[in-house]
Amino acid sequence: MRPVPTGLFATSAPLVDTAALADLDDAESRAHHHLYEHLIGLWAPGLIEACHDLGIFTALRRGPASATDVADAVGADPRAVRVLLDGLQAYGIVRRAESGDPHPVYLLPAELHQAFSPDGLYSLAGKISHDRGIAWDAWRRLADRARTDTRSDGAPPRPNQISEDDYTALVRGINFWAPPIVHRLAGALRESGWAARTAPTLLDVGCGTGIYSHLLLREFPELTAHGLDAERIIPIAERQAARLGLAPSRFRGRTGDFWNDDWGSGYDLVLFVNIFHLQTPELACALLAKAAGSLAADGVIAIADHIVDDAEPDSPQNRFSRLFAVSMLATGGGDAFTVQEYDRWLASARLRRFRLVNTPMHRVLLARRAAGPAAA
């Protein structure tokens, strides 16, 4: 496993010096310090998104620069820009180096050059747009949402629960989740013997940019994939496939409503990424029944989502999933379901889970027909 570069991503470091609290005989004060550290969590997105809006990251992509140079480039106050840059340095997002003159120089690490570019493969610009347009205001109304949430099993099927415009902006902002998920998924498929089949086919339901299919196509040279999504999304997926050097014969986009349109049949792998957390249990059962009908006899269903495993109660995946569910409550609906709930839904479609794999912010669940080989 490659180590994370030192000096980057200091957001995991505490902002409260707990060592200085260790000999304080005041449990209430220690608890309040801990709570305060959570309350100031909004500082990080506020700072990062403001710097993105100002163009500070674009200026730093040109090379190391002083706060005055950056301020001139973006048309902002030099003192304010210096404060912002020092804040980014505190979060480990930029590096600060003393230059020998009164003005330190700030450097944006190469690993982050594409993070704020709309054209970057793993750009977070769409996430920032989502926060600016939807999330910030939605979080302020979270208590109201909890009082009035009307989500129920009787709700009509919907492929997602945010507007098409916001989905289009956000869909590229979560591409970065894909590499570790695909790496672990590909390994699990190989271990299960799935990769031994000839000319396998993949259906990516609600494919978004298609990044998961695209990376799987790189892992398995004989694989071909169909990506199913809304009319405005499929061109994004097809352009990205071309950008990654994939022939049109290997990835084909299909415009459609995955609730009402036919998916076809005989697929060796049916993939769902971040689809199930948007559904009610009733709709999840309906999706799996449709997926079962599209599988080849020995096909596999792969679900990558925010899945809670009560066998690992303190795992990072569980903590993230629980908080992700709060975010879904704030911004339009959704939940983090447990492995046991997935198992019940699978059973209703005559499917069964045979593998559960941890990835950084997700789990990947693999299932096949209930009559298949024993669980791995």
Coordinates of C-alpha atoms in Angstrom, one line a residue:
M1 CA 0.0 0.0 0.0
R2 CA 1.4 3.4 -1.0
P3 CA 1.7 5.8 2.0
V4 CA -0.1 9.1 1.9
P5 CA 2.4 11.9 1.2
T6 CA 3.5 13.7 4.3
G7 CA 2.5 17.2 4.8
L8 CA -0.8 16.8 3.0
F9 CA -4.4 16.4 4.2
A10 CA -3.8 17.6 7.8
T11 CA -7.6 17.8 8.3
S12 CA -7.3 14.5 10.1
A13 CA -5.1 16.1 12.7
P14 CA -6.9 17.5 15.8
L15 CA -7.4 21.2 16.2
V16 CA -7.6 20.8 20.0
D17 CA -4.4 19.9 21.8
T18 CA -5.8 17.0 23.8
A19 CA -2.4 16.4 25.5
A20 CA -2.8 19.8 27.2
L21 CA -6.2 18.6 28.6
A22 CA -5.0 15.3 29.9
D23 CA -4.1 16.5 33.4
L24 CA -7.1 18.8 33.7
D25 CA -9.5 17.4 36.3
D26 CA -12.6 18.8 34.6
A27 CA -14.6 16.4 32.5
E28 CA -17.1 19.0 31.4
S29 CA -14.4 21.3 30.0
R30 CA -12.8 18.4 28.1
A31 CA -16.1 17.4 26.7
H32 CA -16.8 20.9 25.6
H33 CA -13.5 21.2 23.8
H34 CA -14.3 18.0 21.9
L35 CA -17.8 19.3 20.9
Y36 CA -16.3 22.7 19.9
E37 CA -13.9 20.9 17.5
H38 CA -16.9 19.4 15.7
L39 CA -18.8 22.8 15.7
I40 CA -15.9 24.5 13.8
G41 CA -15.9 21.8 11.2
L42 CA -17.7 24.3 8.9
W43 CA -14.6 26.4 8.7
A44 CA -12.9 23.9 6.3
P45 CA -15.5 23.9 3.5
G46 CA -16.2 27.6 4.0
L47 CA -12.5 28.4 3.5
I48 CA -11.9 26.0 0.7
E49 CA -15.0 27.0 -1.3
A50 CA -14.3 30.7 -0.8
C51 CA -10.7 30.2 -2.2
H52 CA -12.2 28.3 -5.1
D53 CA -14.7 31.1 -5.8
L54 CA -11.9 33.7 -5.7
G55 CA -9.7 31.8 -8.1
I56 CA -6.9 31.3 -5.6
F57 CA -6.3 27.7 -6.6
T58 CA -6.2 28.6 -10.3
A59 CA -3.5 31.2 -9.4
L60 CA -1.5 28.7 -7.4
R61 CA -1.6 26.2 -10.3
R62 CA 0.7 28.5 -12.2
G63 CA 3.4 28.1 -9.6
P64 CA 4.5 29.1 -6.1
A65 CA 3.5 32.7 -5.2
S66 CA 3.4 35.1 -2.4
A67 CA 0.1 36.3 -0.9
T68 CA 0.6 39.7 -2.7
D69 CA 1.1 37.9 -6.0
V70 CA -2.0 35.8 -5.6
A71 CA -4.0 38.8 -4.5
D72 CA -3.0 40.7 -7.6
A73 CA -3.9 37.7 -9.8
V74 CA -7.4 37.4 -8.3
G75 CA -8.2 41.0 -7.6
A76 CA -8.6 40.7 -3.8
D77 CA -7.1 42.4 -0.7
P78 CA -3.5 41.2 0.0
R79 CA -4.0 40.9 3.8
A80 CA -7.2 38.9 3.4
V81 CA -5.6 36.6 0.8
R82 CA -2.7 36.0 3.2
V83 CA -5.1 35.1 6.0
L84 CA -6.9 32.6 3.6
L85 CA -3.6 31.1 2.4
D86 CA -2.4 30.6 6.0
G87 CA -5.8 28.9 6.7
L88 CA -5.3 26.5 3.8
Q89 CA -1.8 25.8 5.1
A90 CA -3.3 24.9 8.5
Y91 CA -5.6 22.3 6.8
G92 CA -2.6 20.9 4.8
I93 CA -4.0 22.0 1.5
V94 CA -1.2 24.4 0.6
R95 CA 2.4 24.4 1.7
R96 CA 4.1 27.6 3.0
A97 CA 7.8 28.2 2.6
E98 CA 9.9 31.1 3.8
S99 CA 11.4 32.8 0.8
G100 CA 14.2 34.8 2.5
D101 CA 12.3 38.0 2.0
P102 CA 9.4 39.3 4.2
H103 CA 6.8 37.5 2.2
P104 CA 6.5 33.7 2.4
V105 CA 5.7 31.7 -0.7
Y106 CA 2.7 29.4 -1.0
L107 CA 2.6 26.2 -3.1
L108 CA -0.3 24.1 -4.2
P109 CA 0.9 20.4 -4.3
A110 CA 0.7 18.8 -7.8
E111 CA -1.7 16.2 -6.4
L112 CA -4.3 18.9 -6.0
H113 CA -3.9 20.8 -9.3
Q114 CA -6.9 19.2 -10.9
A115 CA -9.0 19.0 -7.8
F116 CA -10.5 22.5 -8.5
S117 CA -10.5 22.4 -12.3
P118 CA -13.9 21.6 -13.9
D119 CA -12.0 19.6 -16.5
G120 CA -10.1 17.5 -14.0
L121 CA -10.9 13.8 -14.0
Y122 CA -11.3 13.8 -10.3
S123 CA -12.4 17.4 -9.9
L124 CA -14.3 18.5 -6.9
A125 CA -15.7 21.6 -8.6
G126 CA -19.1 19.9 -9.0
K127 CA -19.2 19.1 -5.2
I128 CA -18.4 22.8 -4.5
S129 CA -21.2 23.9 -6.9
H130 CA -23.6 21.5 -5.1
D131 CA -22.6 22.9 -1.7
R132 CA -23.1 26.5 -2.9
G133 CA -26.4 25.8 -4.6
I134 CA -28.0 23.2 -2.3
A135 CA -26.1 21.9 0.7
W136 CA -25.3 25.0 2.7
D137 CA -28.9 26.2 2.8
A138 CA -30.2 22.7 3.3
W139 CA -28.1 22.1 6.4
R140 CA -29.4 25.2 8.0
R141 CA -32.9 23.7 7.7
L142 CA -32.0 20.2 8.9
A143 CA -34.2 20.5 12.0
D144 CA -37.2 21.4 9.9
R145 CA -36.5 18.5 7.6
A146 CA -36.5 16.1 10.5
R147 CA -39.9 17.4 11.6
T148 CA -41.5 17.1 8.1
D149 CA -39.7 14.2 6.3
T150 CA -42.3 12.6 4.2
R151 CA -40.2 9.8 2.7
S152 CA -42.1 6.5 2.8
D153 CA -42.4 3.1 1.1
G154 CA -45.3 4.4 -0.9
A155 CA -43.3 7.1 -2.6
P156 CA -43.1 6.9 -6.4
P157 CA -39.8 5.5 -7.9
R158 CA -37.2 8.1 -8.6
P159 CA -33.6 7.5 -9.9
N160 CA -32.3 10.2 -7.5
Q161 CA -33.9 12.7 -5.2
I162 CA -32.2 15.9 -6.3
S163 CA -32.9 18.0 -9.4
E164 CA -31.5 17.1 -12.8
D165 CA -29.5 20.3 -12.9
D166 CA -27.9 19.6 -9.5
Y167 CA -27.3 15.9 -10.4
T168 CA -25.5 17.1 -13.6
A169 CA -23.2 19.4 -11.5
L170 CA -22.6 16.9 -8.8
V171 CA -22.1 13.7 -10.8
R172 CA -18.5 14.7 -11.8
G173 CA -17.7 15.9 -8.3
I174 CA -17.6 12.4 -6.8
N175 CA -15.4 10.7 -9.5
F176 CA -12.6 10.5 -7.0
W177 CA -14.4 7.8 -5.0
A178 CA -14.0 5.4 -7.9
P179 CA -10.3 4.2 -8.0
P180 CA -10.2 2.5 -4.6
I181 CA -13.7 1.0 -5.0
V182 CA -12.8 -0.4 -8.4
H183 CA -9.5 -1.7 -7.2
R184 CA -11.2 -3.7 -4.4
L185 CA -14.1 -4.7 -6.5
A186 CA -11.8 -6.1 -9.3
G187 CA -9.8 -8.0 -6.7
A188 CA -12.9 -9.6 -5.2
L189 CA -14.2 -10.5 -8.7
R190 CA -10.9 -12.2 -9.5
E191 CA -11.0 -14.1 -6.2
S192 CA -14.5 -15.3 -6.9
G193 CA -13.5 -16.7 -10.3
W194 CA -15.8 -14.2 -12.1
A195 CA -12.9 -12.9 -14.2
A196 CA -12.3 -16.3 -15.9
R197 CA -15.4 -16.0 -18.1
T198 CA -15.1 -15.2 -21.8
A199 CA -16.1 -11.7 -23.1
P200 CA -18.0 -10.7 -20.0
T201 CA -20.6 -7.9 -20.2
L202 CA -21.4 -5.2 -17.6
L203 CA -24.6 -3.1 -17.1
D204 CA -23.9 0.1 -15.0
V205 CA -27.2 1.2 -13.7
G206 CA -27.3 5.0 -13.1
C207 CA -23.8 5.2 -14.4
G208 CA -23.2 8.9 -13.9
T209 CA -19.9 9.8 -15.6
G210 CA -19.3 6.1 -16.1
I211 CA -16.0 6.2 -14.2
Y212 CA -16.6 2.9 -12.5
S213 CA -17.3 1.1 -15.8
H214 CA -14.4 2.9 -17.4
L215 CA -11.9 1.8 -14.7
L216 CA -13.3 -1.8 -14.7
L217 CA -12.8 -1.9 -18.5
R218 CA -9.2 -1.1 -17.8
E219 CA -9.0 -3.9 -15.3
F220 CA -10.6 -6.5 -17.6
P221 CA -9.6 -6.1 -21.2
E222 CA -12.3 -8.5 -22.5
L223 CA -15.1 -6.7 -20.7
T224 CA -17.7 -4.5 -22.5
A225 CA -20.1 -2.2 -20.7
H226 CA -23.4 -0.5 -21.1
G227 CA -24.0 2.6 -19.0
L228 CA -27.7 3.5 -18.3
D229 CA -28.6 7.0 -17.2
A230 CA -30.6 10.2 -18.0
E231 CA -30.3 11.9 -21.4
R232 CA -28.2 14.8 -20.2
I233 CA -25.7 12.5 -18.4
I234 CA -24.9 9.9 -21.0
P235 CA -22.9 12.3 -23.2
I236 CA -20.7 13.1 -20.2
A237 CA -20.0 9.4 -19.8
E238 CA -19.3 8.9 -23.5
R239 CA -16.9 11.8 -23.6
Q240 CA -15.1 10.6 -20.6
A241 CA -14.7 7.1 -22.1
A242 CA -13.1 8.7 -25.2
R243 CA -10.9 10.8 -23.0
L244 CA -9.7 7.6 -21.2
G245 CA -8.9 6.0 -24.6
L246 CA -11.8 3.4 -24.5
A247 CA -13.2 2.4 -27.9
P248 CA -16.9 3.1 -28.4
S249 CA -17.4 -0.7 -28.8
R250 CA -16.3 -1.2 -25.2
F251 CA -18.5 1.4 -23.5
R252 CA -21.9 2.3 -24.8
G253 CA -24.2 4.7 -23.2
R254 CA -28.0 4.0 -23.0
T255 CA -30.4 6.8 -22.3
G256 CA -33.3 5.7 -20.2
D257 CA -35.4 5.6 -17.1
F258 CA -34.1 2.6 -15.1
W259 CA -37.4 2.2 -13.4
N260 CA -39.6 2.0 -16.5
D261 CA -37.3 1.0 -19.4
D262 CA -36.1 -2.5 -20.2
W263 CA -32.5 -3.2 -19.2
G264 CA -32.0 -6.3 -21.4
S265 CA -30.7 -9.6 -20.1
G266 CA -27.7 -11.9 -19.9
Y267 CA -25.3 -9.5 -18.2
D268 CA -22.4 -11.0 -16.3
L269 CA -22.1 -8.1 -14.0
V270 CA -24.8 -5.6 -12.9
L271 CA -23.3 -2.6 -11.1
F272 CA -25.0 -0.1 -8.8
V273 CA -22.9 2.7 -7.3
N274 CA -24.6 5.0 -4.8
I275 CA -28.1 4.1 -6.0
F276 CA -29.6 2.2 -3.1
H277 CA -29.1 4.8 -0.4
L278 CA -31.6 6.9 -2.3
Q279 CA -34.4 4.3 -2.2
T280 CA -37.0 3.2 0.3
P281 CA -36.9 -0.5 1.2
E282 CA -39.8 -1.2 -1.1
L283 CA -38.1 0.4 -4.0
A284 CA -34.8 -1.4 -3.2
C285 CA -36.6 -4.7 -3.5
A286 CA -38.0 -3.7 -6.8
L287 CA -34.6 -2.7 -8.1
L288 CA -33.1 -6.0 -7.1
A289 CA -35.9 -7.9 -8.7
K290 CA -35.2 -6.1 -12.0
A291 CA -31.5 -6.6 -11.6
A292 CA -32.0 -10.4 -11.1
G293 CA -34.0 -10.5 -14.3
S294 CA -31.1 -8.9 -16.3
L295 CA -28.4 -11.3 -15.0
A296 CA -26.9 -14.2 -16.8
A297 CA -27.4 -17.5 -15.0
D298 CA -24.1 -17.2 -13.2
G299 CA -24.0 -13.4 -13.2
V300 CA -23.0 -11.2 -10.2
I301 CA -24.6 -8.0 -8.8
A302 CA -22.2 -5.5 -7.3
I303 CA -23.5 -2.7 -5.0
A304 CA -21.1 0.0 -3.9
D305 CA -22.8 2.2 -1.4
H306 CA -22.8 3.5 2.2
I307 CA -23.6 0.2 3.8
V308 CA -23.6 -0.2 7.6
D309 CA -22.1 -3.4 9.0
D310 CA -23.0 -3.8 12.7
A311 CA -20.2 -6.4 13.0
E312 CA -17.8 -3.4 12.7
P313 CA -19.6 -0.8 14.8
D314 CA -16.7 1.7 15.1
S315 CA -15.3 1.3 11.6
P316 CA -14.7 4.4 9.4
Q317 CA -17.2 3.1 6.9
N318 CA -19.9 3.0 9.5
R319 CA -19.1 6.4 10.9
F320 CA -19.1 7.9 7.4
S321 CA -22.3 6.1 6.4
R322 CA -24.2 7.4 9.4
L323 CA -23.1 11.0 8.7
F324 CA -23.8 10.6 5.0
A325 CA -27.3 9.6 5.9
V326 CA -27.7 12.9 7.8
S327 CA -26.5 14.7 4.7
M328 CA -29.1 12.9 2.6
L329 CA -31.8 13.9 5.1
A330 CA -30.7 17.5 4.8
T331 CA -30.6 17.6 1.0
G332 CA -33.5 15.6 -0.1
G333 CA -33.8 12.1 1.2
G334 CA -31.9 9.0 1.5
D335 CA -30.4 6.7 4.2
A336 CA -27.6 4.3 5.1
F337 CA -28.9 0.8 5.2
T338 CA -27.5 -2.2 7.0
V339 CA -26.0 -5.4 5.6
Q340 CA -29.0 -7.2 7.2
E341 CA -31.5 -5.0 5.3
Y342 CA -29.6 -5.7 2.0
D343 CA -29.7 -9.4 2.7
R344 CA -33.5 -9.3 3.2
W345 CA -34.0 -7.4 -0.1
L346 CA -31.7 -9.8 -1.9
A347 CA -33.6 -12.8 -0.6
S348 CA -36.9 -11.2 -1.9
A349 CA -35.3 -11.3 -5.4
R350 CA -33.9 -14.9 -4.9
L351 CA -30.4 -13.5 -4.6
R352 CA -27.8 -13.8 -1.8
R353 CA -24.8 -12.0 -0.7
F354 CA -21.4 -13.8 -1.0
R355 CA -18.9 -11.1 -0.3
L356 CA -18.7 -7.7 1.5
V357 CA -15.6 -5.6 0.9
N358 CA -14.5 -2.4 2.7
T359 CA -13.3 0.6 0.8
P360 CA -12.4 4.1 2.1
M361 CA -15.9 5.6 2.3
H362 CA -18.1 2.7 1.0
R363 CA -18.6 -1.0 1.2
V364 CA -19.0 -3.2 -1.9
L365 CA -21.5 -6.0 -1.7
L366 CA -21.4 -8.9 -4.1
A367 CA -24.4 -11.1 -4.7
R368 CA -25.5 -13.9 -7.1
R369 CA -28.6 -16.1 -7.5
A370 CA -29.5 -18.0 -4.4
A371 CA -28.8 -21.3 -6.1
G372 CA -25.2 -20.4 -6.7
P373 CA -22.1 -21.7 -4.9
A374 CA -21.6 -21.3 -1.2
A375 CA -20.8 -17.9 0.2
A376 CA -17.1 -16.9 0.2

